[in-house]
Each structure stands twice: as structure tokens, then as C-alpha cells.
PDB file of C-alpha atoms in Angstrom:
ATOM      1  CA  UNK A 219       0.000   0.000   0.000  1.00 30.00           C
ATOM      2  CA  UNK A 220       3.032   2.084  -0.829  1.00 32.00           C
ATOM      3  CA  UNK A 221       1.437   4.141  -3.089  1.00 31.00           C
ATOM      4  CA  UNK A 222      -1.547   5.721  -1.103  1.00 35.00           C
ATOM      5  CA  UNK A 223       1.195   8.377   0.409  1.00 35.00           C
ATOM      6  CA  UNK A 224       3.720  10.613  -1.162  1.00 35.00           C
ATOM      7  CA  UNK A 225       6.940  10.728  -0.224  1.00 40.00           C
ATOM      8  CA  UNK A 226       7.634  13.190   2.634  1.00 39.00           C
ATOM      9  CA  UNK A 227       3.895  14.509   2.518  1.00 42.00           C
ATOM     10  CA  UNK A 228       0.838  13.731   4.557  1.00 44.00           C
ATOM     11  CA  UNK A 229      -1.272  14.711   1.692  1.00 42.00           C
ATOM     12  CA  UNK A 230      -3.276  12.406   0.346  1.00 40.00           C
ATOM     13  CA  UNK A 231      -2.567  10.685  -2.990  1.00 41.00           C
ATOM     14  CA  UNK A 232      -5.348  12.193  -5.075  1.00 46.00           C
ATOM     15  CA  UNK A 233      -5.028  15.403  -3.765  1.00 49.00           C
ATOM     16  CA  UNK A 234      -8.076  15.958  -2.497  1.00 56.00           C
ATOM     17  CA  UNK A 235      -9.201  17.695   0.802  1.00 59.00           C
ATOM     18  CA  UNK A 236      -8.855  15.291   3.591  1.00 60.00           C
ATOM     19  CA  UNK A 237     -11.986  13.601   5.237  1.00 62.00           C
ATOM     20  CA  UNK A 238     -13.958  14.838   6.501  1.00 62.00           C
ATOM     21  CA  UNK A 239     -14.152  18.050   4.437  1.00 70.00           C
ATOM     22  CA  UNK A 240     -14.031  16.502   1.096  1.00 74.00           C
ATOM     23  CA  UNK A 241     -17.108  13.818   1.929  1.00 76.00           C
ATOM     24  CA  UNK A 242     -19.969  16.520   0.890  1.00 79.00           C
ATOM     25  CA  UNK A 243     -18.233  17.045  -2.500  1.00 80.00           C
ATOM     26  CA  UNK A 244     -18.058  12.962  -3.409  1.00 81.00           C
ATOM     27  CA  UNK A 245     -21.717  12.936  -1.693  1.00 83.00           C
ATOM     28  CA  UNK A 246     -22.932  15.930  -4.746  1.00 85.00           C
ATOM     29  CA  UNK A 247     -20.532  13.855  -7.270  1.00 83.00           C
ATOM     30  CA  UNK A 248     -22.403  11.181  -7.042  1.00 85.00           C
ATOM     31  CA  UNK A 249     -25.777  12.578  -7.746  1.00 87.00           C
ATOM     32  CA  UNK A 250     -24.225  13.660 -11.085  1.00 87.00           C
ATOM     33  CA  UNK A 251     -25.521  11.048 -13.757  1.00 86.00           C
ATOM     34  CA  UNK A 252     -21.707   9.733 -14.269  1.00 84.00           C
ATOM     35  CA  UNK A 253     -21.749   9.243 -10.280  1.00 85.00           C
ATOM     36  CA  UNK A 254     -25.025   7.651 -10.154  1.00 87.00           C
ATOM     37  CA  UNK A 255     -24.031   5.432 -13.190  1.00 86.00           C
ATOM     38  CA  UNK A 256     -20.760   4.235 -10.799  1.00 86.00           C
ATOM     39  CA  UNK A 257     -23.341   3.605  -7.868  1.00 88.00           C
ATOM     40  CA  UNK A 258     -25.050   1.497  -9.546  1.00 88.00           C
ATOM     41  CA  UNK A 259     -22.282  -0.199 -10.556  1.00 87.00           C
ATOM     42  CA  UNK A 260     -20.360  -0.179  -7.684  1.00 89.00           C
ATOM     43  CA  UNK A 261     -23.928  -1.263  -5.415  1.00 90.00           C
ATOM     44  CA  UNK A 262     -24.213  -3.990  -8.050  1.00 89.00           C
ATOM     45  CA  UNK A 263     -21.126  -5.796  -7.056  1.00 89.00           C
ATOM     46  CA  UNK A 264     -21.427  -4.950  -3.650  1.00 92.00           C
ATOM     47  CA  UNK A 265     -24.664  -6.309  -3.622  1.00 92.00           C
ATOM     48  CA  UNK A 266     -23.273  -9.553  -4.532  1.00 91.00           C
ATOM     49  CA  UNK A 267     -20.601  -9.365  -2.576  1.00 92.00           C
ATOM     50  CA  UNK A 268     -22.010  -8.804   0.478  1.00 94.00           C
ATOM     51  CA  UNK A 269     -24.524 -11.103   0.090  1.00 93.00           C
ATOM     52  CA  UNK A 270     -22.518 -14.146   0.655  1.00 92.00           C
ATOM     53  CA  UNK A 271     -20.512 -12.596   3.631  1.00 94.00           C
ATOM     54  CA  UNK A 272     -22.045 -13.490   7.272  1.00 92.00           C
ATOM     55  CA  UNK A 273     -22.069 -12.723  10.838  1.00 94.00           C
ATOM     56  CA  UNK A 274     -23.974 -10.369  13.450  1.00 95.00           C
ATOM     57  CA  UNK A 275     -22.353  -6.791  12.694  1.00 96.00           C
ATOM     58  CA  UNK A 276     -21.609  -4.929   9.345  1.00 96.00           C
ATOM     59  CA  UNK A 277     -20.046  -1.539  10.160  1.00 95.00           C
ATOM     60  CA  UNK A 278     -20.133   0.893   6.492  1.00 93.00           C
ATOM     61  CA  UNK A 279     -17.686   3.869   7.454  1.00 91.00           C
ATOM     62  CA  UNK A 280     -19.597   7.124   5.380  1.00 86.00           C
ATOM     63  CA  UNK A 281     -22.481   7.420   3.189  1.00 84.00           C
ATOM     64  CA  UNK A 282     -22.045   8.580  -0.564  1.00 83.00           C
ATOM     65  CA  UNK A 283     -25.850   8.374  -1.768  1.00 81.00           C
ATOM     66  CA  UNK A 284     -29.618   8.223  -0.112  1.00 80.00           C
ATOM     67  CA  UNK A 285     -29.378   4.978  -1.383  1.00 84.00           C
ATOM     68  CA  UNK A 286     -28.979   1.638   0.905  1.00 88.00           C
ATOM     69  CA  UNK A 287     -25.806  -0.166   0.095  1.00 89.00           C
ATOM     70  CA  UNK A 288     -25.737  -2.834   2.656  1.00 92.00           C
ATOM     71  CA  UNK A 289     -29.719  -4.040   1.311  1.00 90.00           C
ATOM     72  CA  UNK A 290     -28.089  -7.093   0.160  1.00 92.00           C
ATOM     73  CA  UNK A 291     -26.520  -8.399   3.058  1.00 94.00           C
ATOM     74  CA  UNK A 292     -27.801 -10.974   5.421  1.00 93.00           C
ATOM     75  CA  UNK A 293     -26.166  -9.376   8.202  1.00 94.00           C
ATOM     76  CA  UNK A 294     -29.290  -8.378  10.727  1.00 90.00           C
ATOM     77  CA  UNK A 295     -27.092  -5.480  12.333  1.00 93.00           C
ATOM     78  CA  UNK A 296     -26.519  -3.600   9.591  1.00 93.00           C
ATOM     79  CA  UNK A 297     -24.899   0.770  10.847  1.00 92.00           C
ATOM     80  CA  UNK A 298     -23.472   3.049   8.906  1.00 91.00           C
ATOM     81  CA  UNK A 299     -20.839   5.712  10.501  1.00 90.00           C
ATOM     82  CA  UNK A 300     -20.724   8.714   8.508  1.00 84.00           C
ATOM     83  CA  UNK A 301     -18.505  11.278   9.040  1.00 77.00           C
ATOM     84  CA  UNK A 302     -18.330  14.325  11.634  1.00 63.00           C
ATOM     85  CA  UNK A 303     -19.229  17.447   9.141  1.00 57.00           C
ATOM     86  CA  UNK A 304     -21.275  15.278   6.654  1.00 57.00           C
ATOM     87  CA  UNK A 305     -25.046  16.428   6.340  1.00 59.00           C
ATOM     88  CA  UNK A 306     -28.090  13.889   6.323  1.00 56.00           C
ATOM     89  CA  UNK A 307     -30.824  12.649   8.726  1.00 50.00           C
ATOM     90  CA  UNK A 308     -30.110  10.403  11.318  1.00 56.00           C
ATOM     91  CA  UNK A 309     -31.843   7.170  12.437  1.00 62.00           C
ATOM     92  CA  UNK A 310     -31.407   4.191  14.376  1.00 61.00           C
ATOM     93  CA  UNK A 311     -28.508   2.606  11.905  1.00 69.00           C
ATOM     94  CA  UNK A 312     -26.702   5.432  11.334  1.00 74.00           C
ATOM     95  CA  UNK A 313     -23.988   7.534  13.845  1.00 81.00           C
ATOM     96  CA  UNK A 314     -21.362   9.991  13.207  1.00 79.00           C
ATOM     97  CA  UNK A 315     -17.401   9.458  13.655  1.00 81.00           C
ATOM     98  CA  UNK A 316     -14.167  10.144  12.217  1.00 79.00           C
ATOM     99  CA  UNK A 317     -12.999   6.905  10.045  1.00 80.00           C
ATOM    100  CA  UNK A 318      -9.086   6.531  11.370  1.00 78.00           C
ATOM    101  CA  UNK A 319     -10.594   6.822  15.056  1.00 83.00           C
ATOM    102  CA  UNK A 320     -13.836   3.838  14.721  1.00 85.00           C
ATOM    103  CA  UNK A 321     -16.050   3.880  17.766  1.00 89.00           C
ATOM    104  CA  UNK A 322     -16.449   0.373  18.074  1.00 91.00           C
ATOM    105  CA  UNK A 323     -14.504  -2.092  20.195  1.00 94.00           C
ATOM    106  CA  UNK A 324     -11.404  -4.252  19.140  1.00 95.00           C
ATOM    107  CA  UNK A 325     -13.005  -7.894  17.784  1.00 95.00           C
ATOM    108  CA  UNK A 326     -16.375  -6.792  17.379  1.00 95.00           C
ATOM    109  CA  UNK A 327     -17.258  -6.491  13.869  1.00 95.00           C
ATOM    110  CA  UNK A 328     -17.987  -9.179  11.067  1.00 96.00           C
ATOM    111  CA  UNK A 329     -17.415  -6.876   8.157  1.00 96.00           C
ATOM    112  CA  UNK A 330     -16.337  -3.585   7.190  1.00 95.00           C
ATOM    113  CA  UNK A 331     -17.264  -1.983   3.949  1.00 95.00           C
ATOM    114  CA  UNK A 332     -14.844   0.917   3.079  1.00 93.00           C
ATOM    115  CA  UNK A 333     -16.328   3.304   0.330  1.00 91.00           C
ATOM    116  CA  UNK A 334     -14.144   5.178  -1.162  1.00 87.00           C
ATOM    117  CA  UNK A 335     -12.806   6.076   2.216  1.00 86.00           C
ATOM    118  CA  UNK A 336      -8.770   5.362   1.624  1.00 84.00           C
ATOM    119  CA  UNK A 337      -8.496   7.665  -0.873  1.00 81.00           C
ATOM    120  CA  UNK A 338      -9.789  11.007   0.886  1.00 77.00           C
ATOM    121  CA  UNK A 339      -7.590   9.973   3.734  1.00 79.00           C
ATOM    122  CA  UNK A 340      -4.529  11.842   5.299  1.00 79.00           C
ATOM    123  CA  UNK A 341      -3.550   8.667   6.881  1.00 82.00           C
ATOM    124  CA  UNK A 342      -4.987   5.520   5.148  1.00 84.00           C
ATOM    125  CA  UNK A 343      -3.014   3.205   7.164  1.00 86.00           C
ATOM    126  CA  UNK A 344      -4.040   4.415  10.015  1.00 89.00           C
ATOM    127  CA  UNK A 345      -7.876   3.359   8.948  1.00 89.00           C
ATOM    128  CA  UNK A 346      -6.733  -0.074   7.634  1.00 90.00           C
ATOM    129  CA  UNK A 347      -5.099  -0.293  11.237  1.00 91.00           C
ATOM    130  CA  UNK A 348      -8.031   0.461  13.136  1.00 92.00           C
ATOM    131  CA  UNK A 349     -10.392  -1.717  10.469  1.00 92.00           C
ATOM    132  CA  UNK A 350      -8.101  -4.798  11.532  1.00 93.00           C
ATOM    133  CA  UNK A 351      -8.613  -3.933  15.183  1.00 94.00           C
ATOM    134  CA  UNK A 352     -12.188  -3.654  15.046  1.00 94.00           C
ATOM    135  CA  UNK A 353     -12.622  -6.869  12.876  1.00 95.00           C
ATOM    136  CA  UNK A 354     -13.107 -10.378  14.580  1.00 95.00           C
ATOM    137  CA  UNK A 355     -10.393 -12.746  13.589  1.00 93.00           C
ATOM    138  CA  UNK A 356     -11.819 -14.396  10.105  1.00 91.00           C
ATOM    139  CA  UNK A 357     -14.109 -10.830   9.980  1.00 93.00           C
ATOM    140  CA  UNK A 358     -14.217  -8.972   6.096  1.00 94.00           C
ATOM    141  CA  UNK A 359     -13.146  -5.808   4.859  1.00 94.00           C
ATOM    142  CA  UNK A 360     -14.867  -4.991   1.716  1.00 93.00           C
ATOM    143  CA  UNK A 361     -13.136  -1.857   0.041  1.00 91.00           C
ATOM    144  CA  UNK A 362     -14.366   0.453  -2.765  1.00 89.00           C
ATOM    145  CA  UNK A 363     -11.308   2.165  -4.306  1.00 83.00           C
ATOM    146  CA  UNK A 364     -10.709   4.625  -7.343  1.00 77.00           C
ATOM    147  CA  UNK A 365      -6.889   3.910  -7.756  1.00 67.00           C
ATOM    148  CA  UNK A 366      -4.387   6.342  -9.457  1.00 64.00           C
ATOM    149  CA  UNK A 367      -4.049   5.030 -13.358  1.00 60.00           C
ATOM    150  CA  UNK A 368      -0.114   5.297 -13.305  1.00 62.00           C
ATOM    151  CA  UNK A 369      -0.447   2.743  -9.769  1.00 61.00           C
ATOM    152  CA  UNK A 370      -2.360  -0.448 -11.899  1.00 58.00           C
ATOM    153  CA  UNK A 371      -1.434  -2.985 -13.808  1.00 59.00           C
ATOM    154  CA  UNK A 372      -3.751  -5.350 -14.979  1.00 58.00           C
ATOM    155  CA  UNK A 373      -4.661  -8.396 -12.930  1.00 56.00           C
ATOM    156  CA  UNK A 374      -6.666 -11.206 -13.951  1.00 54.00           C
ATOM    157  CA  UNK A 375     -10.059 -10.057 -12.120  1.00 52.00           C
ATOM    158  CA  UNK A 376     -10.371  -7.644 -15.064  1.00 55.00           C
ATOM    159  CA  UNK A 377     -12.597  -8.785 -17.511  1.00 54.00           C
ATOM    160  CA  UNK A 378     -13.067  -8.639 -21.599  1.00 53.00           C
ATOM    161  CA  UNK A 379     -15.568  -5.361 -22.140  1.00 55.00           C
ATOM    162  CA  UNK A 380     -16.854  -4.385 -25.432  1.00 60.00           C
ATOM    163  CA  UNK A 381     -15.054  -1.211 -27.699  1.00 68.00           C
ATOM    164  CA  UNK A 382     -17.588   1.278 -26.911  1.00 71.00           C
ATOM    165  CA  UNK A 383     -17.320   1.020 -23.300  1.00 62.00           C
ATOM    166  CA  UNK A 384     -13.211   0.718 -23.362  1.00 65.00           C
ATOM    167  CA  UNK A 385     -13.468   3.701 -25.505  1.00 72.00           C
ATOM    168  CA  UNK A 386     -15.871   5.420 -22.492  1.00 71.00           C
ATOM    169  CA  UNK A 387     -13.305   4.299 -19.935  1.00 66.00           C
ATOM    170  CA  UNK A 388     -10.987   5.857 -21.474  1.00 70.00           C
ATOM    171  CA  UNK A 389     -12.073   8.942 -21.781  1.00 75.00           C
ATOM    172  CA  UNK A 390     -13.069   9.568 -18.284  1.00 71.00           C
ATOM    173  CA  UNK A 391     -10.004   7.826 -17.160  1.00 69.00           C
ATOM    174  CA  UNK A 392      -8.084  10.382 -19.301  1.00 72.00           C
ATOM    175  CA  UNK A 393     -10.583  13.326 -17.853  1.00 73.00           C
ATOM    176  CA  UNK A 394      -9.613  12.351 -14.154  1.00 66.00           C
ATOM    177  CA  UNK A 395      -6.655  10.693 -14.314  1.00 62.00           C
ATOM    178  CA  UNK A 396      -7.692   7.877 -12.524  1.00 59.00           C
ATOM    179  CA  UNK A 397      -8.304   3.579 -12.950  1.00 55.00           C
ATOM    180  CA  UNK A 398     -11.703   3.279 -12.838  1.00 54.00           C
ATOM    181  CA  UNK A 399     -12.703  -0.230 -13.768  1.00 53.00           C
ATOM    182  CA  UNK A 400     -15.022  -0.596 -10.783  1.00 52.00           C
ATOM    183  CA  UNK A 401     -13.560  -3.864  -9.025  1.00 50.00           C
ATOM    184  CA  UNK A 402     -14.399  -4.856  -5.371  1.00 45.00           C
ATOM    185  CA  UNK A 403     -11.385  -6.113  -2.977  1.00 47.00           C
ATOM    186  CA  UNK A 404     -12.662  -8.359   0.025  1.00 47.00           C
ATOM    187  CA  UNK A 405      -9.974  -9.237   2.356  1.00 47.00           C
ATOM    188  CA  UNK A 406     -10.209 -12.038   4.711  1.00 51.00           C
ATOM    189  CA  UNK A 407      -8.744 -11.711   8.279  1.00 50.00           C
TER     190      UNK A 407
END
């Protein structure tokens, strides 16, 4: 995970604003019609992702869209932790927190679903430090990532996809300088 920090920098890779302060711009992104085209996409494989993960708590640090994301999961205590500064109502599954600082006890949590978290981060290792100490010992972590373009290489997950929609990759890819072949890690404890 080299590449999610600069070289003598805490900035973060993408050079965004750090979380939380940056979290209300990806929330307005993705009511745009290309961000609501990569929710559905990205809920899609979440979707099936998380619905062959199990356990008793699923902990999803921030909220991009009005949208449930966890729907799919048969995990029955399903919260969301959005972040301190972030705007939306509350209700019973939701609370507020900052994501390298969880509010949850060590070896409590079944699965963690990171969206797009790591890459508005200062300190992304410090997040995947406190996601391992929250998760139970054979617990999930289920990460939504737009990686830099010059930090991928293929890998054999990435599928054969017809001209038009390489050429549409492309372009946006060129546009924002960024990999964004939608692709879900799940790491196992």
C-alpha cells in the first residue's frame, strides 16, 4: 500500500481535501448522472458481494448516496458511521465518527465496507489499522477504491468489455486521471 502516500507529505494521494471536508463534494458527485451510473455499478457488485458474507455486525464507514448499500446483506445489524461534518438525517442505523478513530470495540465487527474512504484519507493506514482492530479474527473488509491510473497494472479479475465502453473508460479515465474499472477487494482476516 506504498502508493496511497507521497513521499515526505501527509497529503493524500489524489489530492483531495482530507476527510472529513471533502465527503460533501463525493456525496454531490455522485448525484451527477456519471456518479449515479458508478453507484449502480459499484452497489451492483457490492450487492453480490455482500450477500454471501455473514455474521452479526456490518459496520459501512460514510455514506455517498440516499441509497442503501448494505440491502443485500444478510447481516441483521446492519450501521453506517458517517462522518463528523457530513449532512443527512439520522436514524437508528446510522452515527457519526471520524474513520481513522472507529467507535467500536477491538473484535467486534464481522465486516467492514470501506467506500471510497482510503483515498480522501490523510492517513490511510491508520484506517486499515483500526479496520483490523475492530474486525473479529476471520471478519471482512470490503473496500471500494478509485486507484491512481499510473499505480495499476492489470490483474486477472479484469474482464473482456466491449469497444464502446473501453473507448468510455478511457475517456473519463483520461478526464480524471484515474483507474476506474469498478472492481471490489474483500480481504479475509
Amino acid at each position: 500500500m506504498q502508493f496511497l502516500r507521497r513521499k515526505n507529505t501527509d497529503k493524500a494521494f489524489n489530492r483531495c481535501a482530507p476527510l472529513p471536508e471533502s465527503w460533501p463534494q463525493l456525496q454531490q458527485w455522485y448525484v451527477s448522472t456519471l456518479g449515479e451510473r458508478l453507484a449502480a455499478r459499484e452497489m451492483a457488485l457490492l450487492n453480490e458481494t455482500l450477500a454471501n458474507l455473514f455474521g452479526y455486525h456490518l459496520l459501512q464507514l460514510g455514506r455517498l448516496s440516499k441509497e442503501d448499500w448494505l440491502a443485500a446483506s444478510r447481516i441483521s445489524h446492519c450501521v453506517v458511521m458517517d462522518f463528523i461534518g457530513s449532512e443527512g438525517a439520522t436514524d437508528e442505523r446510522r452515527f457519526y465518527g471520524l474513520p481513522d478513530q472507529l467507535p467500536v470495540q477491538t473484535d467486534s465487527m464481522d465486516v467492514l465496507v470501506l467506500p471510497h474512504t482510503l483515498e480522501f484519507s490523510r492517513h490511510p493506514h491508520a484506517i486499515l489499522r483500526d479496520a483490523e482492530r475492530a474486525l473479529i479474527p476471520e471478519g471482512h473488509l470490503v473496500m471500494l477504491v478509485a486507484l491512481p491510473i499510473d499505480k495499476v497494472k492489470p490483474t486477472p479479475f479484469q474482464r473482456d468489455v466491449s469497444e464502446p465502453h473501453v473507448r468510455k473508460l478511457v475517456r473519463a479515465m483520461d478526464k480524471t486521471k484515474r483507474f476506474l474499472d469498478p472492481i471490489i477487494a474483500v480481504h479475509q482476516n
